[in-house]
CSV table of C-alpha atoms in Angstrom, one decimal:
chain,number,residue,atom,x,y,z
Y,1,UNK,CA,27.2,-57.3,0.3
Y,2,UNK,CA,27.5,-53.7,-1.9
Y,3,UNK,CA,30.4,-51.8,-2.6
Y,4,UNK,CA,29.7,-49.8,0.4
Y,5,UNK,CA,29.2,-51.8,3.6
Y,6,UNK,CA,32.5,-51.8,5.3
Y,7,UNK,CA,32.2,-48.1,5.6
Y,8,UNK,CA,28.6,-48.0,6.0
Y,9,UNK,CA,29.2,-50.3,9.4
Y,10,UNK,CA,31.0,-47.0,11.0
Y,11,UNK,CA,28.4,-45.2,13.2
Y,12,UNK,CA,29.4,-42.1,11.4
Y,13,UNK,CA,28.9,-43.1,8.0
Y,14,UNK,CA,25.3,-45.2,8.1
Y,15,UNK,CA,23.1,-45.1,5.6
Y,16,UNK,CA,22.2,-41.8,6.1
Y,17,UNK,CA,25.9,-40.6,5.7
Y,18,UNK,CA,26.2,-42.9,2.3
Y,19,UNK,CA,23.4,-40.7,1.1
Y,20,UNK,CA,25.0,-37.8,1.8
Y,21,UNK,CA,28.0,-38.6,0.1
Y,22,UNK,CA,25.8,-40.1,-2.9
Y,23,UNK,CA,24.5,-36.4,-3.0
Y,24,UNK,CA,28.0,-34.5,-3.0
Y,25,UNK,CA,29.9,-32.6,-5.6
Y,26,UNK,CA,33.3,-32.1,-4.8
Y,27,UNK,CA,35.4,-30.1,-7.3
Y,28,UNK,CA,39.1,-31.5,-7.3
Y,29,UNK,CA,41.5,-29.0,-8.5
Y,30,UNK,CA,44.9,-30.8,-9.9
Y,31,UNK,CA,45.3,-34.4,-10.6
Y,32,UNK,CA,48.9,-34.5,-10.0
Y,33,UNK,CA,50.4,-36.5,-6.7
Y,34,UNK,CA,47.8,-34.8,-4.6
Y,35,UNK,CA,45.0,-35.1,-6.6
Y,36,UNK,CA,45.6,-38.8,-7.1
Y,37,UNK,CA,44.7,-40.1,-3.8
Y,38,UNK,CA,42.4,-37.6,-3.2
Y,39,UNK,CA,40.3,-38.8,-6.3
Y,40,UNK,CA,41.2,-42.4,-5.8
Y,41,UNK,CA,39.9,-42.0,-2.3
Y,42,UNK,CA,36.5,-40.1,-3.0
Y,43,UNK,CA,35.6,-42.0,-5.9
Y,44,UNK,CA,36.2,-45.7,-4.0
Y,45,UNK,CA,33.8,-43.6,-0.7
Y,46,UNK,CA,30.9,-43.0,-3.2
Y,47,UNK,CA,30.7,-39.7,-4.3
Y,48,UNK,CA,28.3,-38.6,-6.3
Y,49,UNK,CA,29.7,-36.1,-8.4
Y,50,UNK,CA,34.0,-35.0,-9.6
Y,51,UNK,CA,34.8,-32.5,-11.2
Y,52,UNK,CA,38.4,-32.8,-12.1
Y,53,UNK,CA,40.1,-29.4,-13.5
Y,54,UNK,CA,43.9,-29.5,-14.4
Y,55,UNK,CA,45.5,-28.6,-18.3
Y,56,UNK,CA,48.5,-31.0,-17.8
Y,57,UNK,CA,49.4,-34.2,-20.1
Y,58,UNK,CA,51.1,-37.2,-18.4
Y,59,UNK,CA,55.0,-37.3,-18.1
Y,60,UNK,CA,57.0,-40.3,-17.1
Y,61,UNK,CA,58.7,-38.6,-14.4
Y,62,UNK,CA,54.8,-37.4,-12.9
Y,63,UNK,CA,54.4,-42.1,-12.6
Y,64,UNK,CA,56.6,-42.4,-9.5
Y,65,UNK,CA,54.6,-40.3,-7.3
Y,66,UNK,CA,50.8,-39.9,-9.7
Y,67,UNK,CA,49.4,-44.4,-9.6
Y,68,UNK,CA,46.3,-43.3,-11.7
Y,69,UNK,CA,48.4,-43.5,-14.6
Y,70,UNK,CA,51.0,-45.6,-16.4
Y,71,UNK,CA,52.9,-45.4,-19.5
Y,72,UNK,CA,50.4,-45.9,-22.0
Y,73,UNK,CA,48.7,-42.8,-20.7
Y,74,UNK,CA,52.2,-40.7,-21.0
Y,75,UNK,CA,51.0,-37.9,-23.2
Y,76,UNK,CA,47.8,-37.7,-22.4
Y,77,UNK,CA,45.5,-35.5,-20.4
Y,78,UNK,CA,45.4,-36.0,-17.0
Y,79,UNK,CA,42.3,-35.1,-16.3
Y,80,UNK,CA,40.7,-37.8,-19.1
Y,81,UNK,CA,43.4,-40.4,-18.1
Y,82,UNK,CA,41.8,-40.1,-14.5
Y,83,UNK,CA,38.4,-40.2,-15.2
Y,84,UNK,CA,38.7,-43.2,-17.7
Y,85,UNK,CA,40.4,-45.0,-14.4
Y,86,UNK,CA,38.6,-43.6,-11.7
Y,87,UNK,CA,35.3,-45.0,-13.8
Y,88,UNK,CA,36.8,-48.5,-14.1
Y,89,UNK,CA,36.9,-48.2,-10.3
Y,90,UNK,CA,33.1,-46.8,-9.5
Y,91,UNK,CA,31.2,-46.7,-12.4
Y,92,UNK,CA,28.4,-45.4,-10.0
Y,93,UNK,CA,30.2,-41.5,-10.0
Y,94,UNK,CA,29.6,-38.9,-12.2
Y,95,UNK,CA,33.2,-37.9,-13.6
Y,96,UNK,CA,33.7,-34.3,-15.1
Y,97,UNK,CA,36.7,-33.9,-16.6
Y,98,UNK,CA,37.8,-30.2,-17.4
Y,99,UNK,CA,41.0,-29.6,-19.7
Y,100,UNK,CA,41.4,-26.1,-17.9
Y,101,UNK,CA,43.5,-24.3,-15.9
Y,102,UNK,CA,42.1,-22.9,-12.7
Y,103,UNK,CA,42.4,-18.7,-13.1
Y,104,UNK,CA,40.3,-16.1,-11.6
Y,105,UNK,CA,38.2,-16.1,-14.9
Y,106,UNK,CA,36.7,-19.5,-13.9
Y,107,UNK,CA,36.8,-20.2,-10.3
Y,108,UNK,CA,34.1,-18.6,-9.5
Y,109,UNK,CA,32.2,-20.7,-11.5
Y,110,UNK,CA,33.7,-23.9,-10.6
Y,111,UNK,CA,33.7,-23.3,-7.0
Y,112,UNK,CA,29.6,-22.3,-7.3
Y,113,UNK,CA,28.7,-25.5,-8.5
Y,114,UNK,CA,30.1,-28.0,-5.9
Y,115,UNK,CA,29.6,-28.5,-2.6
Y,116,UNK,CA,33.3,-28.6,-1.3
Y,117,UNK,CA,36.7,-27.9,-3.3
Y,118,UNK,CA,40.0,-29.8,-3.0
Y,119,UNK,CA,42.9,-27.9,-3.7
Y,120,UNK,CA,45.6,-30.3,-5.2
Y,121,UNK,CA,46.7,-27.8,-6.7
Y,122,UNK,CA,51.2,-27.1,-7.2
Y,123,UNK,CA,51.1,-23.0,-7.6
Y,124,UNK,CA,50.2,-20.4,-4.8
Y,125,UNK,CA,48.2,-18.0,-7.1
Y,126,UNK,CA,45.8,-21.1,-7.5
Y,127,UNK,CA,45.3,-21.9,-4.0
Y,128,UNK,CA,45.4,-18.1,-3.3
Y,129,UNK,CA,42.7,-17.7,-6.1
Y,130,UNK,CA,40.6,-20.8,-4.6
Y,131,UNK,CA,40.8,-19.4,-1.1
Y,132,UNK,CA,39.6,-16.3,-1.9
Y,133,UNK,CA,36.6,-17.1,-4.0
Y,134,UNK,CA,35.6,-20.2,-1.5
Y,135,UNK,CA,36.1,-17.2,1.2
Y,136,UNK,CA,33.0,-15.5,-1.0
Y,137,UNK,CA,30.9,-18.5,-1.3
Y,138,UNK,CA,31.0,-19.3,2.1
Y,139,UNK,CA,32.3,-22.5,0.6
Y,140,UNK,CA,34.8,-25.2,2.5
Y,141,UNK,CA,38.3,-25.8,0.9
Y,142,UNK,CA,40.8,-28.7,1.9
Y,143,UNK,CA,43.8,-27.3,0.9
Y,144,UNK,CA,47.2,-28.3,1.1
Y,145,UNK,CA,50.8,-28.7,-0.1
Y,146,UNK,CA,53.9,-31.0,-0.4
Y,147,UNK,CA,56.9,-30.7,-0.8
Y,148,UNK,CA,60.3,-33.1,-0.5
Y,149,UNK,CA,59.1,-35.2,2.4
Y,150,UNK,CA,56.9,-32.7,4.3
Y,151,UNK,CA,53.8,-30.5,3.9
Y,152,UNK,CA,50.7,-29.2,5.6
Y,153,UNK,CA,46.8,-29.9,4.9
Y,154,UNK,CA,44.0,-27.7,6.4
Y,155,UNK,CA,40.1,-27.0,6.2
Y,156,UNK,CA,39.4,-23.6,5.4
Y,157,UNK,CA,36.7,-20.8,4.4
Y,158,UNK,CA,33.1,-22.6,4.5
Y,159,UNK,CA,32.5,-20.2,7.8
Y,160,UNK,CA,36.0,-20.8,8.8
Y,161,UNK,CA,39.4,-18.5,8.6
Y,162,UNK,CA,40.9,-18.3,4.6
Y,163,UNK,CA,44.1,-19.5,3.5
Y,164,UNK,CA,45.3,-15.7,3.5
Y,165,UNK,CA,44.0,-15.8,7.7
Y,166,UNK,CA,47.1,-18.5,7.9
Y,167,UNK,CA,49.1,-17.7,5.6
Y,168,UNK,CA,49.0,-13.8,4.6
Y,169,UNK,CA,52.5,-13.7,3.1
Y,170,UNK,CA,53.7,-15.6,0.1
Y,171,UNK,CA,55.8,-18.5,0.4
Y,172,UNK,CA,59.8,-16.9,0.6
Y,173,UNK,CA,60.4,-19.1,-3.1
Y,174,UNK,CA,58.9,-20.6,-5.8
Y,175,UNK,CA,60.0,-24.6,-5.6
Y,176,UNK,CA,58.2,-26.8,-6.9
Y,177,UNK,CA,58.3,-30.7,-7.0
Y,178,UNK,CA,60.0,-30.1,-10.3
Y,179,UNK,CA,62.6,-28.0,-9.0
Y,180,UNK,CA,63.4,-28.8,-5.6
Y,181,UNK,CA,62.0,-32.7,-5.3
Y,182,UNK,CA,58.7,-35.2,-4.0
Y,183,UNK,CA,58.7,-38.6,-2.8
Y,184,UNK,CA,55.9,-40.0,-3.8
Y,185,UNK,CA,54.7,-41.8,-1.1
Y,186,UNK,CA,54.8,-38.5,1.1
Y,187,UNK,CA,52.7,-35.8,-1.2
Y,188,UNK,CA,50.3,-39.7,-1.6
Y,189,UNK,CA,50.0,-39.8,1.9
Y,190,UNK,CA,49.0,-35.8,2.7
Y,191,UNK,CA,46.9,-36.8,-0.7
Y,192,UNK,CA,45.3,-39.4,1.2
Y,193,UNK,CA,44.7,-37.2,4.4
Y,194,UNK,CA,43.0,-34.5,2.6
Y,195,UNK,CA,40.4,-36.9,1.1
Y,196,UNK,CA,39.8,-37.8,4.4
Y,197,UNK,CA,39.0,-34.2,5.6
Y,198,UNK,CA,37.2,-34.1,2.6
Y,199,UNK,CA,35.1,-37.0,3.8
Y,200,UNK,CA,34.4,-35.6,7.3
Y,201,UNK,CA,33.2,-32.4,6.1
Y,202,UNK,CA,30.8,-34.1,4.2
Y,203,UNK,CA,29.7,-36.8,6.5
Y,204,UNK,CA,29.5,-33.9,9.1
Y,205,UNK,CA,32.0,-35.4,11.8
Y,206,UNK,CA,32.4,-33.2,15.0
Y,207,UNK,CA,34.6,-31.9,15.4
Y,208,UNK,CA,35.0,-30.4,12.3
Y,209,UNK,CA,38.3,-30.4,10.0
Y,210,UNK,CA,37.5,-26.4,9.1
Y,211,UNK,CA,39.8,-23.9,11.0
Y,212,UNK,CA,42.1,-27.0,11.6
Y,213,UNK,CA,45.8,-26.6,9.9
Y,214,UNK,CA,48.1,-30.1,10.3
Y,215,UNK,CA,51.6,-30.3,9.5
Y,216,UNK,CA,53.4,-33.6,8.4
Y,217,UNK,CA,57.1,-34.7,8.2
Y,218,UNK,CA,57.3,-38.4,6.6
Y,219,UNK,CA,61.3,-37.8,7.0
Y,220,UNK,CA,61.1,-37.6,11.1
Y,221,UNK,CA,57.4,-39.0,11.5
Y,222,UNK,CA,56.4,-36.3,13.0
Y,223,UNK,CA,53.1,-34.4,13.2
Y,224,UNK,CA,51.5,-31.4,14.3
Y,225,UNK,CA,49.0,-28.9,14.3
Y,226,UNK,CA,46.7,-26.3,15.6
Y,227,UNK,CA,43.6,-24.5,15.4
Y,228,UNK,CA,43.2,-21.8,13.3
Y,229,UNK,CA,39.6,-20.5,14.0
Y,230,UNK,CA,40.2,-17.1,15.6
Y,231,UNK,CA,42.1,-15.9,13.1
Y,232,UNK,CA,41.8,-12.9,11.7
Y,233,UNK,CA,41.3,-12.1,8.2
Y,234,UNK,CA,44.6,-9.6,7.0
Y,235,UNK,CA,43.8,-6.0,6.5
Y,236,UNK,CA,45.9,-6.1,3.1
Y,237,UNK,CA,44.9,-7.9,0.4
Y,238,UNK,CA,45.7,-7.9,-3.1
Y,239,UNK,CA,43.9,-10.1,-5.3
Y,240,UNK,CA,44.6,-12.5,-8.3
Y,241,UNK,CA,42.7,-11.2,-11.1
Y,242,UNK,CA,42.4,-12.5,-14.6
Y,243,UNK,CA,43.2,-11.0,-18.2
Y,244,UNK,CA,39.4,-9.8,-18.3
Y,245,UNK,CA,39.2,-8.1,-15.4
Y,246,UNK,CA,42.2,-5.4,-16.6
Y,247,UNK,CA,40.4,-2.2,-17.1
Y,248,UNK,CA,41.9,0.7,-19.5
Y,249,UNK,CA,42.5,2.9,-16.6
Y,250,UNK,CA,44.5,0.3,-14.6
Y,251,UNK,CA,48.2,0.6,-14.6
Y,252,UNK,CA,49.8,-2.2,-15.8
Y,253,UNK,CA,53.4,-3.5,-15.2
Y,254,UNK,CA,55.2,-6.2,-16.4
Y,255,UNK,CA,57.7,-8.4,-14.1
Y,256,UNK,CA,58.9,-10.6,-16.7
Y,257,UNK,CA,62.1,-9.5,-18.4
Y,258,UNK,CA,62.4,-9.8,-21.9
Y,259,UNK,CA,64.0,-13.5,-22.2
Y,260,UNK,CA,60.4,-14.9,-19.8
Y,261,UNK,CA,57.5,-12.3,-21.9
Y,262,UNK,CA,59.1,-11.7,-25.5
Y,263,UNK,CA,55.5,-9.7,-25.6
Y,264,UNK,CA,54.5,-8.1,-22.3
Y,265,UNK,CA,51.1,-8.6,-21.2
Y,266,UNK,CA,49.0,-6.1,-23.1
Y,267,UNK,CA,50.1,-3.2,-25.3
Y,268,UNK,CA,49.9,-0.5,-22.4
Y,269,UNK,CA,52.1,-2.4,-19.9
Y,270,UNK,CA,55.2,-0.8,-18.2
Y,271,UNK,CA,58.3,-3.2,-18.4
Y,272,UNK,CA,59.8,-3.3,-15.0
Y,273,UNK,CA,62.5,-4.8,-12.6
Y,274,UNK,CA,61.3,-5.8,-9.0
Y,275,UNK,CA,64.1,-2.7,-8.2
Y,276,UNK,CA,62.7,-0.2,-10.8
Y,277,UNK,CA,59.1,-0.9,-9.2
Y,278,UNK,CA,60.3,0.2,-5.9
Y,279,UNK,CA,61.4,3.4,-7.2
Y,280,UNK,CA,58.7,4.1,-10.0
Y,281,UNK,CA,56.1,6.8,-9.4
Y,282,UNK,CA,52.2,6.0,-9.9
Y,283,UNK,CA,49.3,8.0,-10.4
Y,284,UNK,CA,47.8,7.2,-6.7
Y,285,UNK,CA,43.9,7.6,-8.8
Y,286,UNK,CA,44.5,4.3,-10.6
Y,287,UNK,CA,45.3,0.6,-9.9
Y,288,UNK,CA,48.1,-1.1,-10.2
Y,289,UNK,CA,48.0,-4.3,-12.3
Y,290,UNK,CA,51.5,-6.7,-11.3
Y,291,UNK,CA,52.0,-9.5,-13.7
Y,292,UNK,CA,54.6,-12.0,-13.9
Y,293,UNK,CA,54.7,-15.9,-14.1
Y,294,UNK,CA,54.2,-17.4,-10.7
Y,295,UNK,CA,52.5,-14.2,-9.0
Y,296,UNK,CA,55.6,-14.7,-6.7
Y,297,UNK,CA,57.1,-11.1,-7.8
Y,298,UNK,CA,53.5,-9.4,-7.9
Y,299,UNK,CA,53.1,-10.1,-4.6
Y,300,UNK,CA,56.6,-9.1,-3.0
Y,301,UNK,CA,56.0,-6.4,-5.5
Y,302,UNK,CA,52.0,-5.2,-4.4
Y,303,UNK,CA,53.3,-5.4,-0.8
Y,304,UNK,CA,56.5,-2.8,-1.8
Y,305,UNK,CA,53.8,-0.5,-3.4
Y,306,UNK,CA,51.4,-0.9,-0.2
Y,307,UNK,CA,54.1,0.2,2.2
Y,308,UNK,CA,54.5,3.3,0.0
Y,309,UNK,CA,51.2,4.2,-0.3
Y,310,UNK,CA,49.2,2.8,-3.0
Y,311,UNK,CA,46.5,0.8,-1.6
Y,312,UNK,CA,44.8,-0.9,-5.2
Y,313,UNK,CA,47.0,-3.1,-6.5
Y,314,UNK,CA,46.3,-6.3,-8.2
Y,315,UNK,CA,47.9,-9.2,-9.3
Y,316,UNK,CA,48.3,-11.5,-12.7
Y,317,UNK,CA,50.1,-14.9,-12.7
Y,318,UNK,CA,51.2,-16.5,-16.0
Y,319,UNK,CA,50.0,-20.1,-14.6
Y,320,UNK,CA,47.0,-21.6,-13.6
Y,321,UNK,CA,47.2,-24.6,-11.2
């Protein structure tokens, strides 16, 4: 008997399928109560290749709802923590570890070098960011989110509709599980169903999980879902862009008051309220750089600015995943 053969027995796994999976890169984004499963999951299937990418360090309260770890890992990096377990557990997978945030400065390197991309990520300029550069690549992205008891999961880009197809407004607040609540066995079971969308884009299953959107809510046990594949990709779109990309002609306008950005975002930047942006006049010629800490307000904000007129705006968030 090897590690493998109870999954090896399914006609849609086979040799042929462990092979494929053998061969895989998957890029993981987040190792938080998503990411947990997910990794747990891919690295018990066989995997060839993680690449884990999250900046965090380990807090007690992450334990209730994150099983990789435990309290002698409190303080440490998640993304080592995990691959120091996740080895103990399949020694035969190639764990990369990355200390980083996710930002539009990287992803388009770390989406270019895997084969499929989990977002397990807990901000919407991330997944936003992901989306948009696994739109690019023609590369598939299991996305998905949880939140209290409830949350969605959904294959997208990799010749299917983007996240911004399904979802082309921002989310109406910025909760978090910090700020609002998770139970861990909910956000471990969505965890647990994106590894296995994961797995059926790799092992080729028909039909396919891309252009599929499910919801979940572990509160009434109830389930849904729908197709997404004819949707349309939105006219508007205002992208996340990183510090590197601001040019010296953009315009560039600070969100954050005072008491969130002591230091606005570069030198040049305009120090405004959501209001004051509504009324402020532009030079049409340039773009329109919106900063501020989730990219919640630059987005409300680059839609204002569309409605009036200005059609290059971009966006800055102050977080990474």
């Amino acid at each position: 008997m090897t590690r493998y053969d109870r999954q090896m027995i399914l006609p849609e796994v086979g040799t042929a399928g462990q092979e494929r999976l053998r061969a895989a890169h998957v890029l993981v984004v987040g190792a938080g109560g998503l990411g947990c499963p997910v990794l747990q999951y891919l690295a018990g299937a066989g995997v060839g290749i993680i690449t884990i990418a999250d900046p965090d360090v380990i807090e007690e309260s992450n334990l209730h709802r994150q099983p990789l770890y435990s309290l002698a890992n409190v303080g440490e990096s998640k993304v080592y923590a995990a691959a120091a377990r996740l080895h103990g557990y399949n020694p035969e997978v190639e764990l990369r570890a990355l200390n980083v945030a996710l930002d539009p400065a990287n992803a388009g390197e770390l989406v270019a070098q895997a084969d499929i991309i989990v977002d397990a990520a807990d901000t919407f300029a991330a997944s936003y960011t992901l989306s948009d550069e696994c739109f690019r690549q023609s590369k598939p992205l299991i996305s998905a989110s949880a939140l209290g008891t409830s949350g969605y999961l959904g294959g997208f880009c990799g010749g299917a509709p983007s996240l911004r197809a399904v979802f082309p407004s921002p989310p109406t607040n910025s909760a978090n599980c910090a700020s609002a609540g998770v139970l861990g066995s909910a956000v471990g079971s969505i965890g647990a169903m994106q590894a296995q969308m994961t797995l059926a884009v790799l092992l080729d299953f028909s039909p396919s999980p891309l252009g599929r959107l499910i919801t979940v809510d572990l509160k009434s046990f109830e389930f849904g879902g729908f197709s997404f594949l004819n949707a349309k990709e939105p006219d508007w779109q205002a992208p996340f862009i990183s510090m590197g990309d601001i040019s010296s002609k953009d315009i560039v306008v600070e969100l954050r008051d005072t008491s969130e950005a002591p230091q606005p975002v570069c030198k040049t930047a305009l120090r405004l309220t959501p209001d004051e942006l509504d009324r402020h006049d532009f030079t049409p010629a340039y773009r329109i750089v919106l900063c501020c800490r989730t990219g919640l307000r630059a987005w409300r904000g680059a839609q204002v600015l569309t409605e009036r007129g200005y059609k290059d705006v971009a966006l800055i968030a102050d977080v990474g995943i």
